[in-house]
Amino acid sequence: MNNRPSLFTSLSPALLHLYDVRESIVVIIDVLRATSTIATALYNGASSVIPVDSVQRCIELGGQIGAITAGERDGKVAPGLAYGNSPFEYPRSFVENKTLVLTTTNGTKLLHMALNNGAPTVITGSFPNLSAVCDYLVAEKRNVILGCAAWKDRFNLEDTLFAGAVIDRIREHFEINCDSSQMAATLYQEAREDLYEFMKKKDASHYHRLTGYGLEKDIRYCLAADGANVLPIFIDGRLVVNQAI
Amino acid sequence: MNNRPSLFTSLSPALLHLYDVRESIVVIIDVLRATSTIATALYNGASSVIPVDSVQRCIELGGQIGAITAGERDGKVAPGLAYGNSPFEYPRSFVENKTLVLTTTNGTKLLHMALNNGAPTVITGSFPNLSAVCDYLVAEKRNVILGCAAWKDRFNLEDTLFAGAVIDRIREHFEINCDSSQMAATLYQEAREDLYEFMKKKDASHYHRLTGYGLEKDIRYCLAADGANVLPIFIDGRLVVNQAI
């Protein structure tokens, strides 16, 4: 007898079409830094985060509703936007009860792709909200697709490590016939003792890119578990804290 | 100073477009079992292997030139073809001085994709010809793309393990700014002591599929290094043994 729901890992937006998102919870994973920042802003009291797929749309919508406009392109604050993509830009004193309109290189793109493909439930995952994600997936007992945002469709280590961390915690609740998931869990086992050192030792492309901008502190925060342990869920065009937890 | 050539790993045919194949040697990797069988047939004296992308074309061409028609779909001998995709079907007593026309689910598709995208040099890699591949890549001093054939575009463990084995041997000769390659090498480090046990322990989807057909022996052969140590190179529509080695 086997009635456990399935779990798959999509390593890149360019592979998402291989999985049936219409019957699944899709977890959007963009560890450095979109989904870490989304969790942090909501944890710090932001009323919602609206992910949009272009800088232009971010500026327009931010102006219309009087929201904070935020986002990056290629790791830096996008021209025309007020704030960037660092979780440290969104302390409670700044974001409480505010709405953030956010656009990022990879994470918001994947989120819209999942929605356009018919995903009934979309949540966002990152190490700062690892436990909230795992608790939700176990409680829901539905099929899961862990969707790595990657970097311009290229596989990256940090999103895969997060997928591996989730699988490591919840695998006995799911049927996993998926080499990507097995690889992610194996990689996480190798890296778990010190994720930062692993990223450094492997010269991860995103480690390289962000340390070039002096963002070591961001990387360390984004690789630590449960610093902003809420569950962002996409409802009516916005990411809000899931109230069921 | 850095004038080493680059090395990238493409984890799936659906990701090949992210890499500039026009300036690179592309290594087609389909460990279970296309590229292992190609190396074996050539090692055993086949004059050439002609990879074609459909069963229909395989039958037509085989008839025209009086060649052995071989291939699989979904792991079994394709209807209408005389032979399958097992290396054990091609001993010297059978293939010497013969031509094989071969079609497979994933490997031949990726090979044609690389050619169509303008790859100047295409070779095939598998554990049975691991050393020949590594020696060639080091000697050529050109950019390399390790192209995993995957399974219907889904990431698989065995092709990635082969990419990792190559990287493990030759990495100091290349500039590697590629998370896929770092992951592949890490995975190989984990698995190297017993690749077969690793595949079994991780319940690799292809391990599962082939053992279901009673093909444990094939898997063991295809995971062992240098059992058929020649370098298949694509020249004038055929894979032949590279004579420069």
Tab-separated table of C-alpha atoms in Angstrom:
chain	number	residue	atom	x	y	z
A	1	MET	CA	0.000	0.000	0.000
A	2	ASN	CA	1.278	3.399	-0.845
A	3	ASN	CA	-0.883	6.442	-0.568
A	4	ARG	CA	1.754	8.986	0.248
A	5	PRO	CA	1.735	12.100	-1.903
A	6	SER	CA	4.599	12.616	-4.356
A	7	LEU	CA	7.486	15.037	-4.039
A	8	PHE	CA	9.592	16.283	-6.939
A	9	THR	CA	12.372	18.851	-7.224
A	10	SER	CA	12.617	21.097	-10.274
A	11	LEU	CA	16.216	22.309	-10.498
A	12	SER	CA	15.533	25.216	-12.855
A	13	PRO	CA	12.552	27.185	-14.227
A	14	ALA	CA	13.502	25.655	-17.593
A	15	LEU	CA	12.577	22.226	-16.170
A	16	LEU	CA	9.319	23.181	-14.421
A	17	HIS	CA	7.224	22.072	-17.405
A	18	LEU	CA	8.275	18.462	-16.690
A	19	TYR	CA	6.172	18.399	-13.531
A	20	ASP	CA	2.426	18.554	-13.057
A	21	VAL	CA	2.039	21.740	-11.052
A	22	ARG	CA	-1.770	21.659	-11.380
A	23	GLU	CA	-2.046	18.971	-8.730
A	24	SER	CA	0.673	20.228	-6.418
A	25	ILE	CA	1.787	22.722	-3.858
A	26	VAL	CA	4.663	24.578	-5.525
A	27	VAL	CA	7.394	25.890	-3.245
A	28	ILE	CA	9.273	28.789	-4.833
A	29	ILE	CA	12.903	28.719	-3.679
A	30	ASP	CA	15.209	31.663	-4.293
A	31	VAL	CA	17.523	31.505	-1.308
A	32	LEU	CA	19.843	34.349	-2.368
A	33	ARG	CA	17.862	36.427	-1.729
A	34	ALA	CA	14.252	36.873	-2.881
A	35	THR	CA	12.443	34.276	-0.825
A	36	SER	CA	14.620	34.911	2.246
A	37	THR	CA	13.684	38.581	2.013
A	38	ILE	CA	9.975	37.822	1.500
A	39	ALA	CA	9.925	35.683	4.651
A	40	THR	CA	11.803	38.371	6.567
A	41	ALA	CA	9.538	41.247	5.515
A	42	LEU	CA	6.407	39.287	6.411
A	43	TYR	CA	7.931	38.085	9.680
A	44	ASN	CA	8.665	41.711	10.510
A	45	GLY	CA	5.047	42.685	10.042
A	46	ALA	CA	4.703	43.683	6.398
A	47	SER	CA	1.036	43.289	5.506
A	48	SER	CA	1.861	41.687	2.150
A	49	VAL	CA	4.459	41.287	-0.562
A	50	ILE	CA	3.317	41.627	-4.172
A	51	PRO	CA	5.707	39.896	-6.568
A	52	VAL	CA	5.787	41.444	-10.047
A	53	ASP	CA	7.828	40.416	-13.030
A	54	SER	CA	9.188	43.725	-14.285
A	55	VAL	CA	10.763	46.872	-12.895
A	56	GLN	CA	8.242	48.963	-14.858
A	57	ARG	CA	5.297	47.158	-13.285
A	58	CYS	CA	6.914	47.516	-9.870
A	59	ILE	CA	7.169	51.302	-10.255
A	60	GLU	CA	3.595	51.635	-11.592
A	61	LEU	CA	1.953	49.476	-8.954
A	62	GLY	CA	4.032	50.934	-6.132
A	63	GLY	CA	2.884	54.422	-7.146
A	64	GLN	CA	-0.776	53.421	-7.445
A	65	ILE	CA	-1.089	51.817	-4.029
A	66	GLY	CA	1.568	53.758	-2.146
A	67	ALA	CA	3.729	50.707	-1.499
A	68	ILE	CA	7.438	50.243	-1.040
A	69	THR	CA	9.028	49.460	-4.404
A	70	ALA	CA	11.846	46.995	-4.181
A	71	GLY	CA	13.869	44.718	-6.363
A	72	GLU	CA	17.116	43.832	-7.953
A	73	ARG	CA	18.526	43.012	-11.309
A	74	ASP	CA	21.763	41.058	-11.392
A	75	GLY	CA	22.145	41.354	-7.642
A	76	LYS	CA	21.872	45.160	-7.345
A	77	VAL	CA	18.988	47.580	-6.636
A	78	ALA	CA	17.201	48.026	-9.929
A	79	PRO	CA	17.255	51.594	-11.340
A	80	GLY	CA	13.986	53.388	-10.526
A	81	LEU	CA	13.246	51.346	-7.418
A	82	ALA	CA	13.624	52.598	-3.860
A	83	TYR	CA	14.975	49.487	-2.160
A	84	GLY	CA	16.871	46.334	-2.948
A	85	ASN	CA	16.736	42.677	-2.229
A	86	SER	CA	18.557	42.431	1.089
A	87	PRO	CA	16.634	41.079	4.079
A	88	PHE	CA	18.431	43.658	6.220
A	89	GLU	CA	16.602	46.474	4.440
A	90	TYR	CA	13.324	45.320	5.972
A	91	PRO	CA	13.381	45.588	9.781
A	92	ARG	CA	10.104	45.829	11.680
A	93	SER	CA	10.604	49.556	12.248
A	94	PHE	CA	10.443	50.053	8.498
A	95	VAL	CA	8.066	47.446	7.042
A	96	GLU	CA	5.414	46.889	9.707
A	97	ASN	CA	1.940	47.234	8.187
A	98	LYS	CA	3.378	48.197	4.826
A	99	THR	CA	3.085	46.544	1.451
A	100	LEU	CA	6.152	45.672	-0.544
A	101	VAL	CA	6.065	45.424	-4.335
A	102	LEU	CA	9.017	43.240	-5.252
A	103	THR	CA	10.672	42.229	-8.492
A	104	THR	CA	13.723	39.975	-8.707
A	105	THR	CA	15.766	38.276	-11.410
A	106	ASN	CA	14.702	34.709	-10.861
A	107	GLY	CA	12.285	34.155	-7.974
A	108	THR	CA	9.361	36.277	-9.133
A	109	LYS	CA	9.729	34.889	-12.644
A	110	LEU	CA	9.387	31.317	-11.390
A	111	LEU	CA	6.436	32.243	-9.178
A	112	HIS	CA	4.513	33.655	-12.133
A	113	MET	CA	5.462	30.643	-14.223
A	114	ALA	CA	3.980	28.315	-11.596
A	115	LEU	CA	0.794	30.389	-11.436
A	116	ASN	CA	0.483	30.545	-15.224
A	117	ASN	CA	0.904	26.769	-15.392
A	118	GLY	CA	-2.044	26.352	-13.044
A	119	ALA	CA	-0.508	25.717	-9.634
A	120	PRO	CA	-3.375	25.774	-7.105
A	121	THR	CA	-1.119	26.649	-4.159
A	122	VAL	CA	2.127	28.592	-4.226
A	123	ILE	CA	4.267	29.227	-1.159
A	124	THR	CA	7.806	30.538	-0.809
A	125	GLY	CA	10.658	28.774	0.930
A	126	SER	CA	14.058	29.761	2.274
A	127	PHE	CA	16.248	28.763	5.196
A	128	PRO	CA	14.858	31.602	7.369
A	129	ASN	CA	11.445	29.912	7.147
A	130	LEU	CA	12.507	26.272	6.747
A	131	SER	CA	10.434	24.890	9.631
A	132	ALA	CA	7.275	26.722	8.597
A	133	VAL	CA	7.576	25.266	5.082
A	134	CYS	CA	8.168	21.725	6.352
A	135	ASP	CA	5.327	21.865	8.877
A	136	TYR	CA	2.930	23.103	6.210
A	137	LEU	CA	3.879	20.449	3.646
A	138	VAL	CA	3.546	17.627	6.148
A	139	ALA	CA	0.196	18.929	7.394
A	140	GLU	CA	-1.292	19.396	3.924
A	141	LYS	CA	-0.625	15.835	2.709
A	142	ARG	CA	-0.671	16.913	-0.932
A	143	ASN	CA	1.770	16.514	-3.812
A	144	VAL	CA	4.753	18.860	-3.659
A	145	ILE	CA	7.059	20.408	-6.228
A	146	LEU	CA	10.134	22.111	-4.830
A	147	GLY	CA	10.875	24.751	-7.465
A	148	CYS	CA	14.403	26.130	-7.514
A	149	ALA	CA	14.580	29.621	-9.021
A	150	ALA	CA	18.191	29.046	-10.109
A	151	TRP	CA	20.144	31.830	-11.841
A	152	LYS	CA	18.923	32.720	-15.311
A	153	ASP	CA	17.833	29.100	-15.664
A	154	ARG	CA	21.201	27.726	-14.566
A	155	PHE	CA	21.273	25.281	-11.663
A	156	ASN	CA	22.573	26.746	-8.434
A	157	LEU	CA	23.835	25.215	-5.230
A	158	GLU	CA	21.920	27.227	-2.631
A	159	ASP	CA	18.388	26.612	-3.905
A	160	THR	CA	19.201	22.923	-4.277
A	161	LEU	CA	20.594	22.844	-0.726
A	162	PHE	CA	17.316	24.245	0.555
A	163	ALA	CA	15.350	21.628	-1.378
A	164	GLY	CA	17.653	19.037	0.191
A	165	ALA	CA	17.055	20.440	3.679
A	166	VAL	CA	13.283	20.147	3.200
A	167	ILE	CA	13.583	16.593	1.867
A	168	ASP	CA	15.898	15.647	4.711
A	169	ARG	CA	13.200	16.643	7.199
A	170	ILE	CA	10.015	15.394	5.575
A	171	ARG	CA	10.966	12.563	3.238
A	172	GLU	CA	9.171	9.808	5.130
A	173	HIS	CA	5.858	11.541	4.490
A	174	PHE	CA	6.263	11.447	0.704
A	175	GLU	CA	6.832	9.099	-2.184
A	176	ILE	CA	10.030	10.321	-3.837
A	177	ASN	CA	10.840	8.843	-7.214
A	178	CYS	CA	12.991	11.709	-8.376
A	179	ASP	CA	16.745	11.760	-8.930
A	180	SER	CA	16.864	15.545	-8.471
A	181	SER	CA	15.441	15.135	-4.981
A	182	GLN	CA	17.867	12.332	-4.132
A	183	MET	CA	20.752	14.472	-5.327
A	184	ALA	CA	19.526	17.512	-3.374
A	185	ALA	CA	19.270	15.498	-0.166
A	186	THR	CA	22.743	14.021	-0.718
A	187	LEU	CA	24.207	17.462	-1.345
A	188	TYR	CA	22.561	18.804	1.804
A	189	GLN	CA	23.981	15.918	3.856
A	190	GLU	CA	27.428	16.895	2.652
A	191	ALA	CA	26.909	20.572	3.388
A	192	ARG	CA	24.713	20.676	6.490
A	193	GLU	CA	27.401	21.126	9.103
A	194	ASP	CA	28.372	24.488	7.669
A	195	LEU	CA	26.407	25.678	4.658
A	196	TYR	CA	28.385	28.899	4.382
A	197	GLU	CA	31.712	27.089	4.298
A	198	PHE	CA	30.329	24.636	1.765
A	199	MET	CA	29.275	27.475	-0.539
A	200	LYS	CA	32.686	29.078	-0.116
A	201	LYS	CA	34.646	25.860	-0.598
A	202	LYS	CA	32.697	24.975	-3.743
A	203	ASP	CA	33.138	28.508	-5.051
A	204	ALA	CA	29.379	28.681	-5.646
A	205	SER	CA	28.683	31.181	-8.412
A	206	HIS	CA	26.237	33.122	-6.259
A	207	TYR	CA	28.615	33.149	-3.306
A	208	HIS	CA	31.170	34.614	-5.667
A	209	ARG	CA	28.737	37.178	-7.070
A	210	LEU	CA	27.396	38.426	-3.734
A	211	THR	CA	30.709	38.528	-1.874
A	212	GLY	CA	31.904	40.658	-4.781
A	213	TYR	CA	29.257	43.175	-3.626
A	214	GLY	CA	30.313	42.863	0.041
A	215	LEU	CA	27.238	40.851	1.000
A	216	GLU	CA	28.755	38.101	3.175
A	217	LYS	CA	26.366	39.075	5.971
A	218	ASP	CA	23.367	38.534	3.695
A	219	ILE	CA	24.631	35.109	2.680
A	220	ARG	CA	25.139	34.018	6.291
A	221	TYR	CA	21.640	35.172	7.245
A	222	CYS	CA	20.052	33.522	4.194
A	223	LEU	CA	21.670	30.172	5.008
A	224	ALA	CA	20.566	30.078	8.672
A	225	ALA	CA	17.401	28.209	9.627
A	226	ASP	CA	14.286	29.785	11.072
A	227	GLY	CA	15.317	33.399	11.523
A	228	ALA	CA	11.960	34.513	10.080
A	229	ASN	CA	9.770	31.497	10.542
A	230	VAL	CA	6.498	32.362	8.825
A	231	LEU	CA	4.817	30.780	5.823
A	232	PRO	CA	4.282	33.139	2.872
A	233	ILE	CA	1.378	31.928	0.762
A	234	PHE	CA	0.106	33.463	-2.462
A	235	ILE	CA	-3.539	34.560	-2.174
A	236	ASP	CA	-5.363	37.025	-4.438
A	237	GLY	CA	-2.212	38.363	-6.039
A	238	ARG	CA	-0.236	38.801	-2.849
A	239	LEU	CA	2.063	36.845	-0.597
A	240	VAL	CA	0.715	36.995	2.933
A	241	VAL	CA	1.422	35.059	6.118
A	242	ASN	CA	-0.568	31.833	6.133
A	243	GLN	CA	-2.996	32.206	9.021
A	244	ALA	CA	-3.676	28.492	9.365
A	245	ILE	CA	-0.368	27.926	11.142
B	1	MET	CA	46.631	35.266	-15.221
B	2	ASN	CA	44.068	32.786	-16.296
B	3	ASN	CA	44.100	31.232	-19.713
B	4	ARG	CA	42.606	27.883	-18.896
B	5	PRO	CA	39.663	26.824	-21.022
B	6	SER	CA	36.216	26.723	-19.422
B	7	LEU	CA	34.258	23.652	-18.392
B	8	PHE	CA	30.490	23.564	-17.890
B	9	THR	CA	28.046	20.776	-17.128
B	10	SER	CA	24.586	20.757	-18.710
B	11	LEU	CA	22.343	18.598	-16.519
B	12	SER	CA	19.602	18.086	-19.112
B	13	PRO	CA	19.045	18.575	-22.845
B	14	ALA	CA	16.499	21.227	-21.791
B	15	LEU	CA	19.398	23.275	-20.385
B	16	LEU	CA	21.879	22.862	-23.239
B	17	HIS	CA	20.825	26.166	-24.814
B	18	LEU	CA	22.345	27.989	-21.822
B	19	TYR	CA	25.848	27.071	-22.947
B	20	ASP	CA	27.835	28.149	-25.991
B	21	VAL	CA	28.385	24.859	-27.748
B	22	ARG	CA	29.809	26.605	-30.839
B	23	GLU	CA	33.133	27.158	-29.112
B	24	SER	CA	33.317	23.875	-27.225
B	25	ILE	CA	33.925	20.179	-27.298
B	26	VAL	CA	30.580	18.658	-26.300
B	27	VAL	CA	30.716	15.335	-24.442
B	28	ILE	CA	27.464	13.392	-24.832
B	29	ILE	CA	26.826	11.387	-21.659
B	30	ASP	CA	24.162	8.675	-21.566
B	31	VAL	CA	25.625	6.208	-19.099
B	32	LEU	CA	22.625	3.829	-19.007
B	33	ARG	CA	23.205	2.765	-21.669
B	34	ALA	CA	23.694	4.474	-25.035
B	35	THR	CA	27.179	5.910	-24.677
B	36	SER	CA	28.457	2.867	-22.763
B	37	THR	CA	27.253	0.702	-25.638
B	38	ILE	CA	28.751	2.996	-28.277
B	39	ALA	CA	32.171	2.782	-26.602
B	40	THR	CA	31.847	-0.982	-26.269
B	41	ALA	CA	30.857	-1.593	-29.894
B	42	LEU	CA	33.734	0.550	-31.168
B	43	TYR	CA	36.178	-1.015	-28.710
B	44	ASN	CA	35.121	-4.414	-30.023
B	45	GLY	CA	35.966	-3.433	-33.571
B	46	ALA	CA	32.774	-1.981	-35.023
B	47	SER	CA	33.804	0.239	-37.923
B	48	SER	CA	31.357	2.974	-36.914
B	49	VAL	CA	28.165	3.795	-35.045
B	50	ILE	CA	25.609	6.005	-36.767
B	51	PRO	CA	23.305	7.690	-34.265
B	52	VAL	CA	19.856	8.491	-35.655
B	53	ASP	CA	16.940	10.123	-33.926
B	54	SER	CA	14.037	7.890	-34.897
B	55	VAL	CA	13.246	4.205	-35.166
B	56	GLN	CA	11.948	4.782	-38.706
B	57	ARG	CA	15.221	6.357	-39.817
B	58	CYS	CA	17.134	3.538	-38.132
B	59	ILE	CA	15.240	0.904	-40.129
B	60	GLU	CA	15.604	2.813	-43.431
B	61	LEU	CA	19.293	3.528	-43.103
B	62	GLY	CA	20.088	0.066	-41.766
B	63	GLY	CA	18.413	-1.450	-44.836
B	64	GLN	CA	20.178	0.885	-47.278
B	65	ILE	CA	23.698	0.243	-46.044
B	66	GLY	CA	23.277	-3.271	-44.679
B	67	ALA	CA	24.056	-2.273	-41.112
B	68	ILE	CA	22.968	-3.632	-37.762
B	69	THR	CA	19.872	-1.790	-36.600
B	70	ALA	CA	19.769	-1.221	-32.887
B	71	GLY	CA	18.011	0.863	-30.339
B	72	GLU	CA	15.634	1.173	-27.484
B	73	ARG	CA	12.612	3.096	-26.461
B	74	ASP	CA	11.877	3.303	-22.769
B	75	GLY	CA	14.642	0.832	-21.998
B	76	LYS	CA	13.548	-2.000	-24.306
B	77	VAL	CA	14.420	-3.061	-27.866
B	78	ALA	CA	12.350	-0.827	-30.129
B	79	PRO	CA	9.812	-2.638	-32.318
B	80	GLY	CA	11.206	-3.148	-35.831
B	81	LEU	CA	14.853	-3.103	-34.760
B	82	ALA	CA	17.049	-6.181	-34.555
B	83	TYR	CA	19.043	-5.389	-31.425
B	84	GLY	CA	18.801	-3.401	-28.246
B	85	ASN	CA	20.887	-1.091	-26.203
B	86	SER	CA	22.856	-3.477	-24.022
B	87	PRO	CA	26.661	-3.447	-24.312
B	88	PHE	CA	26.591	-7.213	-23.930
B	89	GLU	CA	24.854	-7.560	-27.308
B	90	TYR	CA	27.984	-6.298	-29.061
B	91	PRO	CA	30.932	-8.655	-28.521
B	92	ARG	CA	33.819	-8.630	-30.988
B	93	SER	CA	32.624	-11.871	-32.584
B	94	PHE	CA	29.458	-10.055	-33.626
B	95	VAL	CA	30.334	-6.398	-34.332
B	96	GLU	CA	33.873	-6.455	-35.707
B	97	ASN	CA	34.045	-4.515	-38.976
B	98	LYS	CA	30.319	-3.882	-38.921
B	99	THR	CA	28.347	-0.656	-38.792
B	100	LEU	CA	25.727	-0.088	-36.154
B	101	VAL	CA	22.799	2.261	-36.716
B	102	LEU	CA	21.610	3.232	-33.251
B	103	THR	CA	18.658	5.151	-31.880
B	104	THR	CA	18.029	5.719	-28.171
B	105	THR	CA	15.600	7.673	-26.045
B	106	ASN	CA	17.907	10.380	-24.800
B	107	GLY	CA	21.519	10.097	-25.953
B	108	THR	CA	21.058	10.336	-29.695
B	109	LYS	CA	18.590	13.190	-29.221
B	110	LEU	CA	21.145	15.202	-27.273
B	111	LEU	CA	23.858	14.432	-29.804
B	112	HIS	CA	21.778	15.834	-32.641
B	113	MET	CA	20.840	18.828	-30.541
B	114	ALA	CA	24.517	19.617	-29.977
B	115	LEU	CA	25.254	19.259	-33.696
B	116	ASN	CA	22.276	21.397	-34.681
B	117	ASN	CA	23.410	24.082	-32.237
B	118	GLY	CA	26.775	24.216	-33.988
B	119	ALA	CA	29.105	22.159	-31.813
B	120	PRO	CA	32.395	21.810	-33.731
B	121	THR	CA	33.427	18.634	-31.901
B	122	VAL	CA	31.177	15.987	-30.393
B	123	ILE	CA	32.481	12.960	-28.502
B	124	THR	CA	30.685	10.444	-26.310
B	125	GLY	CA	31.528	9.623	-22.721
B	126	SER	CA	30.732	6.822	-20.303
B	127	PHE	CA	32.519	5.030	-17.486
B	128	PRO	CA	33.780	2.296	-19.845
B	129	ASN	CA	35.767	4.991	-21.694
B	130	LEU	CA	36.400	7.440	-18.849
B	131	SER	CA	40.168	7.633	-19.246
B	132	ALA	CA	40.005	8.121	-23.010
B	133	VAL	CA	37.608	11.045	-22.542
B	134	CYS	CA	39.762	12.671	-19.855
B	135	ASP	CA	43.000	12.251	-21.802
B	136	TYR	CA	41.414	13.791	-24.891
B	137	LEU	CA	39.946	16.790	-23.058
B	138	VAL	CA	43.226	17.560	-21.314
B	139	ALA	CA	45.209	17.214	-24.541
B	140	GLU	CA	42.867	19.418	-26.599
B	141	LYS	CA	42.991	22.441	-24.245
B	142	ARG	CA	39.638	23.720	-25.507
B	143	ASN	CA	36.381	24.683	-23.796
B	144	VAL	CA	34.277	21.730	-22.696
B	145	ILE	CA	30.576	21.149	-22.137
B	146	LEU	CA	29.693	17.917	-20.374
B	147	GLY	CA	26.210	17.196	-21.694
B	148	CYS	CA	24.067	14.847	-19.634
B	149	ALA	CA	21.420	13.091	-21.713
B	150	ALA	CA	19.171	12.723	-18.648
B	151	TRP	CA	15.825	10.896	-18.936
B	152	LYS	CA	13.203	12.675	-21.015
B	153	ASP	CA	14.804	15.939	-19.916
B	154	ARG	CA	14.759	15.003	-16.225
B	155	PHE	CA	18.025	15.145	-14.301
B	156	ASN	CA	19.497	11.741	-13.541
B	157	LEU	CA	22.131	10.550	-11.113
B	158	GLU	CA	24.281	8.363	-13.353
B	159	ASP	CA	25.045	10.907	-16.074
B	160	THR	CA	25.825	13.486	-13.400
B	161	LEU	CA	28.119	11.005	-11.638
B	162	PHE	CA	30.052	10.540	-14.865
B	163	ALA	CA	30.387	14.305	-15.297
B	164	GLY	CA	31.643	14.391	-11.705
B	165	ALA	CA	34.175	11.651	-12.395
B	166	VAL	CA	35.563	13.596	-15.358
B	167	ILE	CA	35.737	16.824	-13.338
B	168	ASP	CA	37.397	15.003	-10.466
B	169	ARG	CA	40.213	13.929	-12.770
B	170	ILE	CA	40.791	16.990	-14.926
B	171	ARG	CA	39.582	20.009	-12.963
B	172	GLU	CA	42.975	21.635	-12.532
B	173	HIS	CA	43.240	22.033	-16.294
B	174	PHE	CA	40.038	24.078	-16.556
B	175	GLU	CA	38.376	27.208	-15.263
B	176	ILE	CA	35.150	25.989	-13.639
B	177	ASN	CA	32.628	28.666	-12.724
B	178	CYS	CA	29.606	26.387	-12.796
B	179	ASP	CA	27.494	25.198	-9.897
B	180	SER	CA	26.341	22.142	-11.838
B	181	SER	CA	29.945	21.024	-12.174
B	182	GLN	CA	30.659	21.632	-8.480
B	183	MET	CA	27.582	19.623	-7.564
B	184	ALA	CA	28.522	16.795	-9.937
B	185	ALA	CA	32.018	16.546	-8.469
B	186	THR	CA	30.615	16.576	-4.919
B	187	LEU	CA	28.122	13.858	-5.778
B	188	TYR	CA	30.880	11.750	-7.327
B	189	GLN	CA	33.041	12.135	-4.222
B	190	GLU	CA	30.153	10.763	-2.180
B	191	ALA	CA	29.553	7.864	-4.560
B	192	ARG	CA	32.976	6.907	-5.869
B	193	GLU	CA	33.732	4.061	-3.515
B	194	ASP	CA	30.841	2.040	-4.846
B	195	LEU	CA	28.814	3.631	-7.626
B	196	TYR	CA	26.461	0.685	-7.890
B	197	GLU	CA	25.633	0.747	-4.189
B	198	PHE	CA	25.151	4.501	-4.368
B	199	MET	CA	22.636	4.144	-7.192
B	200	LYS	CA	20.864	1.413	-5.273
B	201	LYS	CA	20.863	3.266	-1.968
B	202	LYS	CA	19.514	6.429	-3.571
B	203	ASP	CA	16.890	4.427	-5.429
B	204	ALA	CA	18.003	6.106	-8.667
B	205	SER	CA	15.091	6.108	-11.083
B	206	HIS	CA	17.165	4.437	-13.794
B	207	TYR	CA	18.490	1.825	-11.407
B	208	HIS	CA	14.887	1.093	-10.560
B	209	ARG	CA	13.812	0.955	-14.215
B	210	LEU	CA	16.621	-1.313	-15.431
B	211	THR	CA	16.640	-3.723	-12.516
B	212	GLY	CA	12.929	-4.115	-13.223
B	213	TYR	CA	14.036	-5.560	-16.592
B	214	GLY	CA	16.662	-7.802	-14.947
B	215	LEU	CA	19.573	-5.663	-16.127
B	216	GLU	CA	21.751	-5.496	-12.987
B	217	LYS	CA	24.689	-6.836	-14.990
B	218	ASP	CA	24.350	-3.995	-17.489
B	219	ILE	CA	24.311	-1.422	-14.715
B	220	ARG	CA	27.449	-2.858	-13.097
B	221	TYR	CA	29.314	-2.869	-16.408
B	222	CYS	CA	28.183	0.657	-17.268
B	223	LEU	CA	29.433	2.005	-13.927
B	224	ALA	CA	32.923	0.456	-14.138
B	225	ALA	CA	35.818	2.501	-15.488
B	226	ASP	CA	37.745	1.765	-18.655
B	227	GLY	CA	36.235	-1.524	-19.787
B	228	ALA	CA	36.116	-0.201	-23.366
B	229	ASN	CA	38.629	2.580	-23.366
B	230	VAL	CA	38.352	4.187	-26.794
B	231	LEU	CA	37.277	7.689	-27.754
B	232	PRO	CA	34.201	7.831	-30.010
B	233	ILE	CA	34.254	11.046	-32.046
B	234	PHE	CA	31.597	12.237	-34.485
B	235	ILE	CA	33.011	12.698	-37.998
B	236	ASP	CA	31.022	12.893	-41.243
B	237	GLY	CA	27.814	11.584	-39.718
B	238	ARG	CA	29.354	8.711	-37.805
B	239	LEU	CA	30.920	7.967	-34.484
B	240	VAL	CA	34.335	6.407	-35.064
B	241	VAL	CA	37.333	5.742	-32.842
B	242	ASN	CA	39.469	8.854	-32.640
B	243	GLN	CA	42.726	7.893	-34.334
B	244	ALA	CA	44.769	10.656	-32.750
B	245	ILE	CA	44.924	8.798	-29.429
